[in-house]
mmCIF file of C-alpha atoms in Angstrom:
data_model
loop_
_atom_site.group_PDB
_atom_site.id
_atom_site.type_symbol
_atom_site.label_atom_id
_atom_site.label_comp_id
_atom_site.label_asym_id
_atom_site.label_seq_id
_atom_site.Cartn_x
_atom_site.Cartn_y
_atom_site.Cartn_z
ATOM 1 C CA UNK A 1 119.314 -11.548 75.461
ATOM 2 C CA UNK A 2 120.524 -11.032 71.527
ATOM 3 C CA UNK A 3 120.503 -13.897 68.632
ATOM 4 C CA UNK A 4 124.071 -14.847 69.991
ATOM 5 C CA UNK A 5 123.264 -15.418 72.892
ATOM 6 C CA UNK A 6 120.037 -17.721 72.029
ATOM 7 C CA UNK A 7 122.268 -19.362 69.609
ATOM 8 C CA UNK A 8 124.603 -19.984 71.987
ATOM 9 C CA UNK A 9 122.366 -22.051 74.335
ATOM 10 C CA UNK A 10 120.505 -23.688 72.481
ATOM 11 C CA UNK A 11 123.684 -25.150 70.749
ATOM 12 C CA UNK A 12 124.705 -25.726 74.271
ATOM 13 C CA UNK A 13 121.028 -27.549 74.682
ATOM 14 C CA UNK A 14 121.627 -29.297 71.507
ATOM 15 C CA UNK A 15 124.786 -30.758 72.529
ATOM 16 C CA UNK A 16 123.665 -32.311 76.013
ATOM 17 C CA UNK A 17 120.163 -33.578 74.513
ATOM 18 C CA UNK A 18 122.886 -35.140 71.205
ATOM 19 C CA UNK A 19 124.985 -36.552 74.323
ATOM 20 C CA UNK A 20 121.522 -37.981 76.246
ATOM 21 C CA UNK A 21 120.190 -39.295 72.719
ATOM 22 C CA UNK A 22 123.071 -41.529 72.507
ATOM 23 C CA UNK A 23 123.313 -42.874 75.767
ATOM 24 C CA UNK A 24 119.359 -43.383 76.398
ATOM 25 C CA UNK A 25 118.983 -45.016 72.843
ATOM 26 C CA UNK A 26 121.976 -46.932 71.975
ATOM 27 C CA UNK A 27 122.741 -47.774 75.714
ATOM 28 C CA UNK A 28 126.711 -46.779 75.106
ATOM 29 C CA UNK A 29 128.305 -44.366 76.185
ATOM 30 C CA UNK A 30 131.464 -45.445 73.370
ATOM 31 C CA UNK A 31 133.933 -42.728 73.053
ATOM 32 C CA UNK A 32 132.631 -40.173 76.070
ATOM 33 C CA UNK A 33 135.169 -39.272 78.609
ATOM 34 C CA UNK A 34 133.696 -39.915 82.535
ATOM 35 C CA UNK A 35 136.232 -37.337 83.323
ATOM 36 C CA UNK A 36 134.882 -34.719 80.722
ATOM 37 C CA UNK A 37 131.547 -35.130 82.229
ATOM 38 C CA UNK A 38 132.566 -35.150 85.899
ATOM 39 C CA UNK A 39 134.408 -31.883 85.397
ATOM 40 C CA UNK A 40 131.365 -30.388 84.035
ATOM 41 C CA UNK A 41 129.025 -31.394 86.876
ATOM 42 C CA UNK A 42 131.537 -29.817 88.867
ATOM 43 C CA UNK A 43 131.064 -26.607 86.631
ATOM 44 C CA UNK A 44 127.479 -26.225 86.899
ATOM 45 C CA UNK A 45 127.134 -27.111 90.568
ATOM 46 C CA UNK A 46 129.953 -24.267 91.238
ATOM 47 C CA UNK A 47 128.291 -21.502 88.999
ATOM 48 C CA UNK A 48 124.925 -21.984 90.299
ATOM 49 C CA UNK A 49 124.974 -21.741 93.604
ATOM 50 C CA UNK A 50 122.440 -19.247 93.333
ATOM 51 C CA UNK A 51 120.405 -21.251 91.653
ATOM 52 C CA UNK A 52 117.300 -20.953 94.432
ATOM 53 C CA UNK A 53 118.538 -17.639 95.766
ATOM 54 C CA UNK A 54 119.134 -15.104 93.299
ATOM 55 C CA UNK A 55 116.033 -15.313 90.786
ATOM 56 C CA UNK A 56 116.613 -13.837 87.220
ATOM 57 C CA UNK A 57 114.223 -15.157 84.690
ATOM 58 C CA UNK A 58 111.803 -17.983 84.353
ATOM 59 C CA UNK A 59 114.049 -18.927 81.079
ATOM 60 C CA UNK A 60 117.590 -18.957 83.269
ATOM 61 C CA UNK A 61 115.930 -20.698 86.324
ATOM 62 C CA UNK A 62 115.140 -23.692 83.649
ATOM 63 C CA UNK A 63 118.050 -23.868 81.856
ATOM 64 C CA UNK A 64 120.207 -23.835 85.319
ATOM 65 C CA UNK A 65 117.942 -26.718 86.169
ATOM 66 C CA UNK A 66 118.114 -28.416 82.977
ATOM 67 C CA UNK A 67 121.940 -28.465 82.902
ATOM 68 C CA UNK A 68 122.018 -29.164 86.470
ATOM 69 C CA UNK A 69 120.344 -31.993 86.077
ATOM 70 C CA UNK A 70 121.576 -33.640 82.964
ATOM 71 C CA UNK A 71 124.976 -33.468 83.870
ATOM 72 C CA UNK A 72 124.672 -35.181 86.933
ATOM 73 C CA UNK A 73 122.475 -37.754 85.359
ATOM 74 C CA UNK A 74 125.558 -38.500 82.676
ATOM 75 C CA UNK A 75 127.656 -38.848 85.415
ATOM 76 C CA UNK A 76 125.474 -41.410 87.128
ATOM 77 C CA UNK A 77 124.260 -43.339 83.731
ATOM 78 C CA UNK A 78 128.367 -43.588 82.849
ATOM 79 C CA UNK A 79 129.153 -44.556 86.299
ATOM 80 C CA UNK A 80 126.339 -46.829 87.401
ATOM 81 C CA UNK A 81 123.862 -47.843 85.110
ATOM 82 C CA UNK A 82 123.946 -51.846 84.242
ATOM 83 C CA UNK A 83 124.499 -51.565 80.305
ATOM 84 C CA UNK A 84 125.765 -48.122 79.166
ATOM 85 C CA UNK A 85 128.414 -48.783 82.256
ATOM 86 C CA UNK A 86 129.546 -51.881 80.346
ATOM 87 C CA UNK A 87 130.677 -49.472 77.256
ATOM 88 C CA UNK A 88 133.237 -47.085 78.836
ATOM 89 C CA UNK A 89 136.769 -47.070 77.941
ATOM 90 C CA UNK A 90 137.934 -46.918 80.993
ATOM 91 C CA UNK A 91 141.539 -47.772 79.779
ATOM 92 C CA UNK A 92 141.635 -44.986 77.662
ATOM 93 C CA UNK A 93 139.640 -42.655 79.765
ATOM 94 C CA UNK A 94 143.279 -42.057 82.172
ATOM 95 C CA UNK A 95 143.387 -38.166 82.040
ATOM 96 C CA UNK A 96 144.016 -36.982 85.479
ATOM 97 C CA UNK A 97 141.368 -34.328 85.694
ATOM 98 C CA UNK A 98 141.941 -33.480 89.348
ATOM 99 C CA UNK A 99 145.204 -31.882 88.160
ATOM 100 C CA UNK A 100 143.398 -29.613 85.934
ATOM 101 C CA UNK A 101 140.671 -28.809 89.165
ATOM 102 C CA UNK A 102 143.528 -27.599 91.375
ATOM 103 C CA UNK A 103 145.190 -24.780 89.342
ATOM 104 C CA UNK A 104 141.951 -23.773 88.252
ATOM 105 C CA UNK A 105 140.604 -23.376 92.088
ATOM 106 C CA UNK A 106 143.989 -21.550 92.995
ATOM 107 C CA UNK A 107 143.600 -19.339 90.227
ATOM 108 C CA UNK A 108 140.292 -18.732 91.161
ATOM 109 C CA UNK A 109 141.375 -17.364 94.506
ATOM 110 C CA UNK A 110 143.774 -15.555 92.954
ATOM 111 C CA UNK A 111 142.265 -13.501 90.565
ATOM 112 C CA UNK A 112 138.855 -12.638 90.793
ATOM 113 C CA UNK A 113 136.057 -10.026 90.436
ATOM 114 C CA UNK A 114 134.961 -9.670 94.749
ATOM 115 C CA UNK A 115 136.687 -12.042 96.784
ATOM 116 C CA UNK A 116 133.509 -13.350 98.077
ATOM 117 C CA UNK A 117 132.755 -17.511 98.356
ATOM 118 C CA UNK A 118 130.310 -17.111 95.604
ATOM 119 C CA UNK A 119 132.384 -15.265 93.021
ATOM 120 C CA UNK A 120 135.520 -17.439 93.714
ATOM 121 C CA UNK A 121 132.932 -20.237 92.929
ATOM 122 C CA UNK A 122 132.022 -18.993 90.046
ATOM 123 C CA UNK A 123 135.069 -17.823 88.626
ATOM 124 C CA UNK A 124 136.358 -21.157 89.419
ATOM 125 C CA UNK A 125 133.563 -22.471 87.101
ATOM 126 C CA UNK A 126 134.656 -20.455 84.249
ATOM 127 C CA UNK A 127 138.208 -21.505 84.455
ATOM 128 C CA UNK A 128 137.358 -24.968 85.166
ATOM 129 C CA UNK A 129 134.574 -24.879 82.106
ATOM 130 C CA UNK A 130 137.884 -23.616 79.681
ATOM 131 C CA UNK A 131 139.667 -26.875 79.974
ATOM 132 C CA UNK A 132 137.040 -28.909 81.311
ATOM 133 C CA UNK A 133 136.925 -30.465 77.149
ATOM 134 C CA UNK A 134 140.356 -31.588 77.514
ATOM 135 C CA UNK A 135 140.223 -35.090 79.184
ATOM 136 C CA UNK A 136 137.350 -35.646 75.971
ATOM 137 C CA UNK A 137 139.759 -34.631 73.100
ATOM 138 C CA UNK A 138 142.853 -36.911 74.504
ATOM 139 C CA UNK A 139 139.973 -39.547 74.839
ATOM 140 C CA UNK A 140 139.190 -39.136 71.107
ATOM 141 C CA UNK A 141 143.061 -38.477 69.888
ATOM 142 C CA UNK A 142 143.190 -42.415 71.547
ATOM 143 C CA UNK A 143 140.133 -43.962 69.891
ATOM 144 C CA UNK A 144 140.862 -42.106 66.765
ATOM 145 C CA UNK A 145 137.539 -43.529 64.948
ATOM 146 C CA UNK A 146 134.541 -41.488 66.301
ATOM 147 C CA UNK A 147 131.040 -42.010 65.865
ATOM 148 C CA UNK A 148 128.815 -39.754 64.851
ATOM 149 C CA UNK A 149 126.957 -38.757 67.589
ATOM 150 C CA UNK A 150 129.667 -38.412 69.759
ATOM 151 C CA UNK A 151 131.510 -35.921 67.261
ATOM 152 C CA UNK A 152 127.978 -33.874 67.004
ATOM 153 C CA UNK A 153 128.400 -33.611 70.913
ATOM 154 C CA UNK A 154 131.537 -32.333 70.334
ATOM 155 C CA UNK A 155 131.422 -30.026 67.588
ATOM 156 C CA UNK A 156 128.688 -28.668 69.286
ATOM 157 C CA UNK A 157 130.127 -27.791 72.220
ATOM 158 C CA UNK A 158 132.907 -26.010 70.848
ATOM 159 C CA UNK A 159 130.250 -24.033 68.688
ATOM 160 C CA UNK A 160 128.251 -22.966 71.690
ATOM 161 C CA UNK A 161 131.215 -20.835 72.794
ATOM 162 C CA UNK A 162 131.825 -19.726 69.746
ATOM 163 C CA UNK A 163 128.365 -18.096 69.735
ATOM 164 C CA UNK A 164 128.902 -16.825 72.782
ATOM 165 C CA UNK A 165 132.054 -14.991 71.837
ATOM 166 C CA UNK A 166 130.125 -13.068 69.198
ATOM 167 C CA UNK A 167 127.738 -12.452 72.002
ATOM 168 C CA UNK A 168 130.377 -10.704 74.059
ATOM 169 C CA UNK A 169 131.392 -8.684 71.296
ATOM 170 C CA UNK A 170 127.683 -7.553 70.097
ATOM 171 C CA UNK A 171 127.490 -6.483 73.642
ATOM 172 C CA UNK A 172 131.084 -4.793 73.965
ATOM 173 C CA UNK A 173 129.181 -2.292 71.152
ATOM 174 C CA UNK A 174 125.685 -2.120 72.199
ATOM 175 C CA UNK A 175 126.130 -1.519 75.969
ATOM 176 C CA UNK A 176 127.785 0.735 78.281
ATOM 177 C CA UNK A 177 130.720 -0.380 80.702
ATOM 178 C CA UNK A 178 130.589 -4.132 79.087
ATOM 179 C CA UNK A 179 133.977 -5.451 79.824
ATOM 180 C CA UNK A 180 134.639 -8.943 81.674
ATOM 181 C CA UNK A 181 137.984 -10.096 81.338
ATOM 182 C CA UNK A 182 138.148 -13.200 83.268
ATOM 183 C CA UNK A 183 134.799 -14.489 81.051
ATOM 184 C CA UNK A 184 136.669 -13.183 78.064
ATOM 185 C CA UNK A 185 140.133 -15.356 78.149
ATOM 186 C CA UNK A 186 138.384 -18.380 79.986
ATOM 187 C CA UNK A 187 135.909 -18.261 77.086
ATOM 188 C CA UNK A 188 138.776 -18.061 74.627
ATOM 189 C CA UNK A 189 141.044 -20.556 75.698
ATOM 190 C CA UNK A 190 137.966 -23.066 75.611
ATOM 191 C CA UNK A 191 137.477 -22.014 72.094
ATOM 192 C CA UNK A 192 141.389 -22.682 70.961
ATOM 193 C CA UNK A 193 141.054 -25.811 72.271
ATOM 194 C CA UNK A 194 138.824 -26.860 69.956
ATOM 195 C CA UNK A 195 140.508 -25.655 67.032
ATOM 196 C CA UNK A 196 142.150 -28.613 66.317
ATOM 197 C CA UNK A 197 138.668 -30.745 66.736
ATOM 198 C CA UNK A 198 137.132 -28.077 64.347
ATOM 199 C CA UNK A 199 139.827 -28.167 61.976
ATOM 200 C CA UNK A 200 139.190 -32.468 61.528
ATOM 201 C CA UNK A 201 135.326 -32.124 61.946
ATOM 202 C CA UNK A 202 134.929 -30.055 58.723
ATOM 203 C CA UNK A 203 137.235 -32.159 56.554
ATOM 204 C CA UNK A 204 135.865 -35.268 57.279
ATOM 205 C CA UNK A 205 132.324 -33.520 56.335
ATOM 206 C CA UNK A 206 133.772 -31.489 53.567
ATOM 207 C CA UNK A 207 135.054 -35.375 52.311
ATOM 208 C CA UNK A 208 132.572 -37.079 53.043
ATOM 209 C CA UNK A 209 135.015 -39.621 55.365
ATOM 210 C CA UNK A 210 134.228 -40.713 58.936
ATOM 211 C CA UNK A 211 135.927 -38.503 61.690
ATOM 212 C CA UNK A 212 139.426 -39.362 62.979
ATOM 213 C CA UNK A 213 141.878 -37.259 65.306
ATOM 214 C CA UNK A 214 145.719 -37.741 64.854
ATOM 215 C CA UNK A 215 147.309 -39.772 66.882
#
């Protein structure tokens, strides 16, 4: 554990509870892609498969649990609850995230650190978690006005892997026989994609304007 890394999760934290705040208080979920959100369930039930088998830490057992739990719970509130339900843009919300899942799995298979069901699993999860964002960021190049919240979810989500790309390179020089190229690229590829995203966020806060995405 270093300050990246700590950074990195709890901007990761940040970003679900921003997500939960909006749809437990305002009862919307306005501008929030079901297909973003199914993808990451997907993610976190892939990568922690281990979750009651290989014990690490008290802190990692929780914060497996926590986004275990919370994504699934998204899911379910977008899906099924009576109100929030009611808000989702559907019409918008087309992005035909299955056709992200299957390259990712065959990749998976393909290239991986022990071909073992476990690692494929979780190197699925990484490549999956890369482009996993992608279904949001067409869903917000449609809307084009975003609200607040929903543009603190995604800003920090994007920054969350940005801390944890300074946390692979604080460890590339502190320890020994560090070097994990399939967590490198996935984790850079995630962060290009929100470039653009970044690139918008900061100008409409440098401007004082309300967030918009080009068309």
């Amino acid at each position: 554990m270093n300050m990246f890394r700590l950074a990195g999760d709890m901007t990761h934290l940040f970003s679900v509870l921003v997500l939960l705040l909006k749809i437990h208080t305002i009862k919307s979920c306005a501008g929030i892609s079901l297909k973003t959100q199914e993808l990451y369930a997907i993610v976190f039930a892939t990568r922690y498969l281990d979750i009651f088998t290989g014990y690490i830490s008290l802190y990692n057992t929780i914060m497996k649990l926590i986004f275990l739990g919370s994504s699934f719970s998204i899911v379910w509130y977008i899906r099924h609850h009576k109100i929030v339900r009611r808000s989702y843009d559907k019409d918008r919300d087309t992005f035909r995230h299955y056709l992200l899942m299957l390259p990712c799995l065959f990749l998976a298979l393909l290239i991986n650190e022990k071909f073992t069901f476990s690692e494929v699993m979780w190197t699925f999860s990484l490549y999956l978690e890369a482009v996993a964002i992608l279904p949001q960021l067409v869903l917000l190049q449609r809307t084009r006005n975003i609200d607040n919240l929903t543009g603190q979810y995604v800003f920090l989500l994007g920054a969350y892997r940005a801390f944890y790309i300074l946390n692979w390179i604080y460890r590339y020089f502190t320890e020994e026989h560090f070097v994990h190229w399939i967590t490198w690229i996935s984790g850079l590829v995630q962060t290009l994609l929100y470039a653009d995203f970044f690139y918008y966020y900061f100008q409409s806060w440098k401007h004082n304007v309300k967030l918009q995405l080009p068309a």
